[in-house]
C-alpha positions as MATLAB code, in Angstrom:
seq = 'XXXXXXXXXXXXXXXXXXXXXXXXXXXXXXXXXXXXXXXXXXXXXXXXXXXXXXXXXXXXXXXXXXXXXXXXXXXXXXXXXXXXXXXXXXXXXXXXXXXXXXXXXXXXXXXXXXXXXXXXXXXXXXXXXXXXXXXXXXXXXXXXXXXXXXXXXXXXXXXXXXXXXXXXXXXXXXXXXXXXXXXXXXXXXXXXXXXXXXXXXXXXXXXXXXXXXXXXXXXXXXXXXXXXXXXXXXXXXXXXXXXXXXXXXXXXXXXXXXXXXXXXXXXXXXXXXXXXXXXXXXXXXXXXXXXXXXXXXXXXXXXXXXXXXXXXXXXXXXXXXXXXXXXXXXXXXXXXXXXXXXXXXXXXXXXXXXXXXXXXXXXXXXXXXXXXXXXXXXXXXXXXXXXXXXXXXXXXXXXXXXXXXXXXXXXXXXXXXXXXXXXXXXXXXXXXXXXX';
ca = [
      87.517  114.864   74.018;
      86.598  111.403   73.895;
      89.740  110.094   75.746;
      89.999  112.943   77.680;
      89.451  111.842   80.978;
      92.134  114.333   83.331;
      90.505  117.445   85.057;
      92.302  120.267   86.371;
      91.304  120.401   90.511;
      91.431  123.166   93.009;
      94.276  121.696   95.439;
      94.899  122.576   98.664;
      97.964  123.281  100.419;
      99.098  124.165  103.872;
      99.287  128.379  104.937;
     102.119  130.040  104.520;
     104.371  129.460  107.637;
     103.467  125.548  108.408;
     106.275  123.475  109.113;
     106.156  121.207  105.507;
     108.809  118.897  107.052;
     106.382  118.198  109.460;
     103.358  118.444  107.750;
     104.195  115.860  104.670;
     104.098  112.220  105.706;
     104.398  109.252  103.875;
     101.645  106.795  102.158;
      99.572  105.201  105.048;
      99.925  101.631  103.684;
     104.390  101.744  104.029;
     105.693   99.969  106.900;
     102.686   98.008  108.227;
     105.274   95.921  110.178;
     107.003   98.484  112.162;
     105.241  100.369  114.415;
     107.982  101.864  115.928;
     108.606  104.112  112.521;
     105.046  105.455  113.074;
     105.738  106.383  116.273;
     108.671  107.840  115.923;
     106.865  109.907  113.082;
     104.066  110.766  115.873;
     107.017  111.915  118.072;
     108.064  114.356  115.175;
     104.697  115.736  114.320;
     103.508  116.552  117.671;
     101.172  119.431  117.782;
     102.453  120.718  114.426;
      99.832  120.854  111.385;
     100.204  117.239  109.573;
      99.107  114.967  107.113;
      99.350  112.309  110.080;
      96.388  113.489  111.284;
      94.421  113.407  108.129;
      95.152  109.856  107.339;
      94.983  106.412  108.892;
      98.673  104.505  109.243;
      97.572  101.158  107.991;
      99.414   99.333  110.772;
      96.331  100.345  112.864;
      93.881   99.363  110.985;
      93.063   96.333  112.684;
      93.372   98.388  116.108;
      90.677   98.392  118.528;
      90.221  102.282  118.231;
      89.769  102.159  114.716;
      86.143  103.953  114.511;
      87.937  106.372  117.063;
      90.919  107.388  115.097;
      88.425  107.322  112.131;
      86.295  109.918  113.735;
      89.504  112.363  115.145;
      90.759  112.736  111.255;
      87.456  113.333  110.107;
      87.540  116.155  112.658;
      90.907  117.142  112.226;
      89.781  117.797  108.304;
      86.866  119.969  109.029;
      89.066  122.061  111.476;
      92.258  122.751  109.184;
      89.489  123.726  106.344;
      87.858  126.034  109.078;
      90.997  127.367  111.001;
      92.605  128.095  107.613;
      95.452  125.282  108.031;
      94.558  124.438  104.398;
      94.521  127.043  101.772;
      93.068  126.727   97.852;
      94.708  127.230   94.939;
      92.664  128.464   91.920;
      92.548  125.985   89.520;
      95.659  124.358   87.920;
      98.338  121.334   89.024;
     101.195  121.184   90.257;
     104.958  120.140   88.927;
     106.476  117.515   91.428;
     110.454  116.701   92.073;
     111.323  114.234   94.468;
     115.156  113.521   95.484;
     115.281  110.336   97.433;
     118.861  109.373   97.406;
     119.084  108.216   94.103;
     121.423  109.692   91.381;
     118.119  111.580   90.203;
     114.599  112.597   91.149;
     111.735  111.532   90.410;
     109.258  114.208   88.491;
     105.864  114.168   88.424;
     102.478  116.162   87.600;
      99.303  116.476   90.680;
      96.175  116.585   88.791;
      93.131  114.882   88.963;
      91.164  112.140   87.136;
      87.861  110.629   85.847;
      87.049  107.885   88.288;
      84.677  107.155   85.406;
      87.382  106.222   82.973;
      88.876  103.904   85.873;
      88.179  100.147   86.362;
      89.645   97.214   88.690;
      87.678   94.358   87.564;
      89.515   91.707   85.352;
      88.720   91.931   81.576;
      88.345   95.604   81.499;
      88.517   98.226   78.565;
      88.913  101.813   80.847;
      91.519  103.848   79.669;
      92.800  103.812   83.517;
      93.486  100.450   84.645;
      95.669   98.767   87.245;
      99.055   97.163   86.738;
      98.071   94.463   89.537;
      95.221   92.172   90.449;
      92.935   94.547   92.571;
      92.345   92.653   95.955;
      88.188   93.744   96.455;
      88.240   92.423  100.295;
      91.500   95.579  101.068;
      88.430   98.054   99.979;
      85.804   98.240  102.704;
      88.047   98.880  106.133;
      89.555  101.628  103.781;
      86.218  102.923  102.702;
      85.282  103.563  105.801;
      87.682  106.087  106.224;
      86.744  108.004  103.145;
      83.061  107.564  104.317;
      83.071  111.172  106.040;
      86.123  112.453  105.165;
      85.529  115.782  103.818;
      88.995  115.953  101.319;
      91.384  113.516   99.992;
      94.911  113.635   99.861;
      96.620  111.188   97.463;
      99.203  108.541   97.516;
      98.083  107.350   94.055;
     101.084  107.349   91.024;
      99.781  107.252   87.598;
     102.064  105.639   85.288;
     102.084  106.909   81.275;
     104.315  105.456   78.635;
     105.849  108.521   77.264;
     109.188  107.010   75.640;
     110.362  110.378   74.061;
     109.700  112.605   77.280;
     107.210  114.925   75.635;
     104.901  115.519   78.715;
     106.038  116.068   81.873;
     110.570  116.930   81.594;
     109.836  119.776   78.694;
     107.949  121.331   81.580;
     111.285  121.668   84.180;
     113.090  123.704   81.706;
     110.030  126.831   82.707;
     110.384  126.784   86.578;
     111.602  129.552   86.800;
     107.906  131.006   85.506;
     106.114  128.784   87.729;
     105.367  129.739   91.396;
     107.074  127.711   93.638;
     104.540  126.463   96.606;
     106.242  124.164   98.722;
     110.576  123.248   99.366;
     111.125  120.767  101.726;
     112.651  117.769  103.340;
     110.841  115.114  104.268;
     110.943  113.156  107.149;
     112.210  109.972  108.410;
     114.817  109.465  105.499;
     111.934  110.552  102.609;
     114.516  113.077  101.027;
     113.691  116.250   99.487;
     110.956  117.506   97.293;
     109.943  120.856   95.544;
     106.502  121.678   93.748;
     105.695  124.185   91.825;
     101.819  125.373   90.544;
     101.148  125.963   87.454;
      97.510  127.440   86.938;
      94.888  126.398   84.604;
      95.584  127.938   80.925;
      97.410  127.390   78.045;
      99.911  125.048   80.155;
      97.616  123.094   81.366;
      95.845  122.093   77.893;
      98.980  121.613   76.336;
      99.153  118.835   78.922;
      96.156  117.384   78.937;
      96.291  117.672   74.654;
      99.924  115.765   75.266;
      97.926  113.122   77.205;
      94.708  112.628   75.594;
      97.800  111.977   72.559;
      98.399  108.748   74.147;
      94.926  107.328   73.048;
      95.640  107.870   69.552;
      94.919  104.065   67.909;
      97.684  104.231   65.579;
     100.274  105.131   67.422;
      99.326  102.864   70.511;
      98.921  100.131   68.338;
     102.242  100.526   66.503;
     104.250  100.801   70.301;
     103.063   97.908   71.519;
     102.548   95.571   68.464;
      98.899   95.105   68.724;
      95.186   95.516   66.843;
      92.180   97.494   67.479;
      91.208   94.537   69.270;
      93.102   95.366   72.120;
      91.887   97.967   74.161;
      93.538  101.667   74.580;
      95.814  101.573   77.958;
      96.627  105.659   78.298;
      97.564  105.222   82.184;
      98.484  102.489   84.542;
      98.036  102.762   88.055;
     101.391  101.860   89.023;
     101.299  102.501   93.193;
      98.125  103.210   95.504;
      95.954  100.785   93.675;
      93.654   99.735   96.834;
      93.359  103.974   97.012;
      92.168  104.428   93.684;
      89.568  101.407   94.008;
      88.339  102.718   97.851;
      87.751  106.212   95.672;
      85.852  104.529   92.780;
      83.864  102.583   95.273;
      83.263  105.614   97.381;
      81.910  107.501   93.690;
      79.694  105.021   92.680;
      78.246  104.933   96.358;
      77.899  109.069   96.540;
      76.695  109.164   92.319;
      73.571  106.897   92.914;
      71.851  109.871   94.598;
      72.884  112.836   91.699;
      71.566  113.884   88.391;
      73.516  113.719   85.565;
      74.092  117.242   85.636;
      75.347  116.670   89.352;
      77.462  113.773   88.573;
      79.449  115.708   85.763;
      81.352  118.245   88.472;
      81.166  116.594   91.280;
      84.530  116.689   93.418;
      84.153  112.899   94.329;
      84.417  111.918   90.603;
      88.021  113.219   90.640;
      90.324  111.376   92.225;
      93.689  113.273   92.553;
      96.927  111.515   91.521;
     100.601  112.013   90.533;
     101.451  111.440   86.819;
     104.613  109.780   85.902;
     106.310  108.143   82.831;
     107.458  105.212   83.515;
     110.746  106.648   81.648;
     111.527  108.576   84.091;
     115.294  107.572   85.085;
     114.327  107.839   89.184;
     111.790  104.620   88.398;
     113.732  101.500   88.469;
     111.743   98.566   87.599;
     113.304   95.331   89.079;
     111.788   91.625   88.641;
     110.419   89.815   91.719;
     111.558   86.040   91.889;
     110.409   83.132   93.183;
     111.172   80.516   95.354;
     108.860   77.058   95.177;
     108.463   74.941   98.736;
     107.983   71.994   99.561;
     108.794   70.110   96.615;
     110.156   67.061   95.083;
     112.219   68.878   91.710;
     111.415   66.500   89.239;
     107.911   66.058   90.402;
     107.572   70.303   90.138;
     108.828   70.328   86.470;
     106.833   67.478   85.237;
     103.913   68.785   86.519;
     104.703   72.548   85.085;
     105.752   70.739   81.622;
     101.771   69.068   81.626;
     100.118   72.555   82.407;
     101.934   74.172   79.551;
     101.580   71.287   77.285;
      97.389   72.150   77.745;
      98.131   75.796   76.929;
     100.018   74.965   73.520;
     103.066   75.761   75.067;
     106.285   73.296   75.326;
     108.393   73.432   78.550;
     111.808   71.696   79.392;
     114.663   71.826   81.443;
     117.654   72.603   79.784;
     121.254   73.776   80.607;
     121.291   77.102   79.281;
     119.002   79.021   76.884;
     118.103   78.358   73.552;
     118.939   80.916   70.674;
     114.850   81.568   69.992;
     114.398   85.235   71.457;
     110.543   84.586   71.837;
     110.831   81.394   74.396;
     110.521   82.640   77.945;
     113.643   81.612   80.245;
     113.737   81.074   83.948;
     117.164   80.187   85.450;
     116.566   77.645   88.201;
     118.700   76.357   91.808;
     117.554   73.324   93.600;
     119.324   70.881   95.844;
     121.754   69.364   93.775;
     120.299   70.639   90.721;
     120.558   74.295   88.386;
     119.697   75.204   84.786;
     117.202   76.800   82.477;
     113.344   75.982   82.872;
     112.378   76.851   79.315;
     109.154   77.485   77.954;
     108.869   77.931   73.955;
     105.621   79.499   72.112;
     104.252   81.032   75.396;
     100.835   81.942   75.062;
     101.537   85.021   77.227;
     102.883   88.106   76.625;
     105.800   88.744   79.035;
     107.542   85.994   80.948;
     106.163   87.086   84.823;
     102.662   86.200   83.584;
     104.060   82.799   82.248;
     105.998   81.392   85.252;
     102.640   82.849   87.739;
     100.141   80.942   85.882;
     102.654   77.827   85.676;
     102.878   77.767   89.251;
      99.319   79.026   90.590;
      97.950   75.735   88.551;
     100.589   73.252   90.437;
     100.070   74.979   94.056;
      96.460   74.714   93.006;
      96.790   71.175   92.526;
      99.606   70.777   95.466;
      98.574   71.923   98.287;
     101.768   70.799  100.403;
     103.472   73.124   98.145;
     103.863   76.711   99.100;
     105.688   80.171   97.103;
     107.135   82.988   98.338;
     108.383   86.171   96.248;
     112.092   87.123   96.647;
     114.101   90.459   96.146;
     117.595   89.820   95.252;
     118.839   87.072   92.950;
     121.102   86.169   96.163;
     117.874   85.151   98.403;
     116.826   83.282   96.204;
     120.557   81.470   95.860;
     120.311   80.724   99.574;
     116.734   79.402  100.143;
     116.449   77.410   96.364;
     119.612   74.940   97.100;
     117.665   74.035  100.559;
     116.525   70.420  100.165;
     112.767   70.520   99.103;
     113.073   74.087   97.442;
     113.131   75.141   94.109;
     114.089   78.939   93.130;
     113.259   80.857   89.927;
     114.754   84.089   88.544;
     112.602   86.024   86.711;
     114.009   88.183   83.635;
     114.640   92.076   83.987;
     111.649   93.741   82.918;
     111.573   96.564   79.935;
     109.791   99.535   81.069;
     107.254   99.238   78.101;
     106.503   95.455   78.769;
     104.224   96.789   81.944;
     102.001   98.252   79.597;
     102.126   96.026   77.184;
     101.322   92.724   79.720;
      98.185   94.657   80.595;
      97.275   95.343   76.951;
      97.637   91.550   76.019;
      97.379   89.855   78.929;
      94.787   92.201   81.294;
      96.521   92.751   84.891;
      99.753   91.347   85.493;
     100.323   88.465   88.179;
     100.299   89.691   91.886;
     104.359   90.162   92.939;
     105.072   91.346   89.110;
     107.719   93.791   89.695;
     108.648   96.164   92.646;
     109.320   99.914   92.052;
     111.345  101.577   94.500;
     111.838  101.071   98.655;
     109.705  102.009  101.142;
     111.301  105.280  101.502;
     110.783  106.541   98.185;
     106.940  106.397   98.072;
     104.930  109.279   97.611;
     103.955  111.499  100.625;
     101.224  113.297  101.225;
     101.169  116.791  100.687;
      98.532  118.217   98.652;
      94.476  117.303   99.181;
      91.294  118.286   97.405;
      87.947  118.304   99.085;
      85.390  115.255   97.567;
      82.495  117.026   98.796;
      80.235  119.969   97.803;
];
């Protein structure tokens, strides 16, 4: 049970007869730049039972009413577990399918975890870590939010690296013995999702057994190439990072004042997240580029090619790739100017984490220089050909290479990938109460 660190919650759900359409909204940090969608979602909710009002849009968190709006959900959460707007399950998860226009859904498990196994901080050996850098100063304007808050309802997706799809798909061929607790579309273009419970039993070890599997040293080590040096990564936090830290921070706050005996089942320890592999055919992992600013191009590449000289790494411009599969290759567009920015024995292990340290050193030393991250190979066409510009493509990434960048090289770079639009993000839906 050492590696163990899941935990089968009481959830709570809406009554029978409450409008889900209405009541499921999407994560609080999507859309920070358009009020006019949270309006519109305002307009749609009216009076109705929602998760709205039980969370805090992030587009107003910088509002003057903050403390005001903060105090309404706090209320609104006491009421729905008074009025009986929120019911609770006994104890078990619940099996998650998500259509959001794509050719297939997303599927997913609701179940809780050990903020105890679960660390931000760079150099870190928890068996739940994130993907990203954590940014600490995005934690206290959302902690104040939890401060009070009676439940929690999550936005959080767990990532596991379950290549042969023994975890979570067996379980969609036994719906039909589940109980099916919520059917719905979602809102504002969110699609369609379905959820079924599935209580705490024989089930639900056989999941947790399946994994508390993905901790076992040889097999890790084997999938990703690597030593007992390297510290076990079971699950990535893969979206709803700054949530998972504000819940951590809001645990270690609440523990200081409990026994042991008090810390061990206390609802705050839990935090309640979706589970997904990261195989899942719904997830598609695409590379984030980037375009360079205000720039001379030679003056760019000689000063990458000195950085990675001092890291025991060679760098060059060349015109296409060379034939050695372990140099990492960036395809480059400047004014008058394309080709291959090469670098061969790269001290890290995937090539996002190689171009991001490359470039943090020379805007370091630059500070006329400025980056921007691009979506679409395109974009980056258009602005890198612009006098004073330089753009980069980054590689595709393999699934596996998430994990395995935070194995070697501890959280990935900041803009390392992006995983799915704004539409397809979790909404809220179920919540568990962090307080006795």
């Amino acid at each position: 049970m050492a590696n163990r660190c899941t935990y089968i919650p009481q959830i709570m759900l809406p009554k029978a007869g409450c409008d889900l359409s209405k009541w499921a909204v999407i994560a609080c940090d999507q859309y920070t730049s358009q009020p006019e969608y949270w309006a519109e979602t305002d307009h749609i909710v009216g009076d109705a039972p929602s998760t709205l009002r039980l969370t805090l849009p992030e587009v107003y968190l910088e509002g003057a009413d903050v403390a005001a709006r903060t105090e309404k959900i706090h209320e609104t959460m006491r009421r729905y577990m008074a009025d009986g707007t929120l019911r609770t399950l006994s104890a078990g998860v619940v099996l998650t399918e998500r259509w959001s226009g794509g050719t297939c859904p997303r599927r997913g498990i609701v179940l809780a975890v050990d903020l105890e196994a679960y660390e931000y901080t760079p150099g870190s050996a928890s068996l739940i870590r994130p993907t990203e850098k954590t940014v600490v100063e995005r934690i206290p304007p959302r902690l104040k939010v939890r401060q009070g808050a009676c439940m929690e309802l999550p936005h959080i997706m767990i990532l596991i690296d379950d290549p042969d799809r023994r975890i979570i798909e067996p379980l969609f061929d036994k719906t039909d013995s589940f109980e099916k607790v919520y059917d719905t579309d979602l809102m504002q273009g969110g699609g369609h999702i379905t959820g079924w419970f599935i209580p705490k039993g024989a089930e639900t070890d056989a999941i947790e057994d399946g994994l508390e599997a993905l901790c076992d040293r040889d097999t890790f080590n084997k999938k990703y190439g690597c030593t007992d040096a390297q510290a076990l990564l079971p699950y990535a936090v893969g979206d709803g990072n700054h949530s998972m830290a504000t819940a951590k921070a809001y645990w270690e706050d609440v523990k200081k004042g409990l026994s042991a005996a008090e810390q061990a089942d206390h609802p705050a320890r839990y935090a309640l997240v979706e589970v997904v592999n990261i195989h899942d055919e719904s997830l598609i992992i695409e590379p984030i580029h980037r375009v360079v600013f205000g720039v001379e191009t030679d003056a760019l590449f000689d000063g990458l090619a000195g950085f990675y000289a001092g890291q025991g790494c060679k760098a060059y411009v060349a015109d296409k790739a060379p034939a050695d599969a372990d140099a990492h290759c960036y395809p480059f567009c400047a004014a008058g100017k394309s080709g291959v920015f090469v670098v061969e024995n790269p001290k890290w292990s995937i090539p996002v984490a190689t171009m991001q340290a490359g470039l943090d050193a020379y805007l370091a030393q630059n500070s006329e220089a400025k980056i921007d991250y691009i979506h679409g190979a395109d974009v980056v066409e258009s602005l890198g050909t612009k006098p004073g510009n330089v753009g980069f493509i980054l590689p595709d990434i393999a699934k596996n290479d998430l994990f395995r960048g935070v194995v070697f090289d501890g959280v990935l770079p900041r803009k390392t990938f992006s995983m799915g639009e704004a539409h397809e993000k979790r909404y809220y839906m179920e919540a568990k109460t962090i307080v006795k």
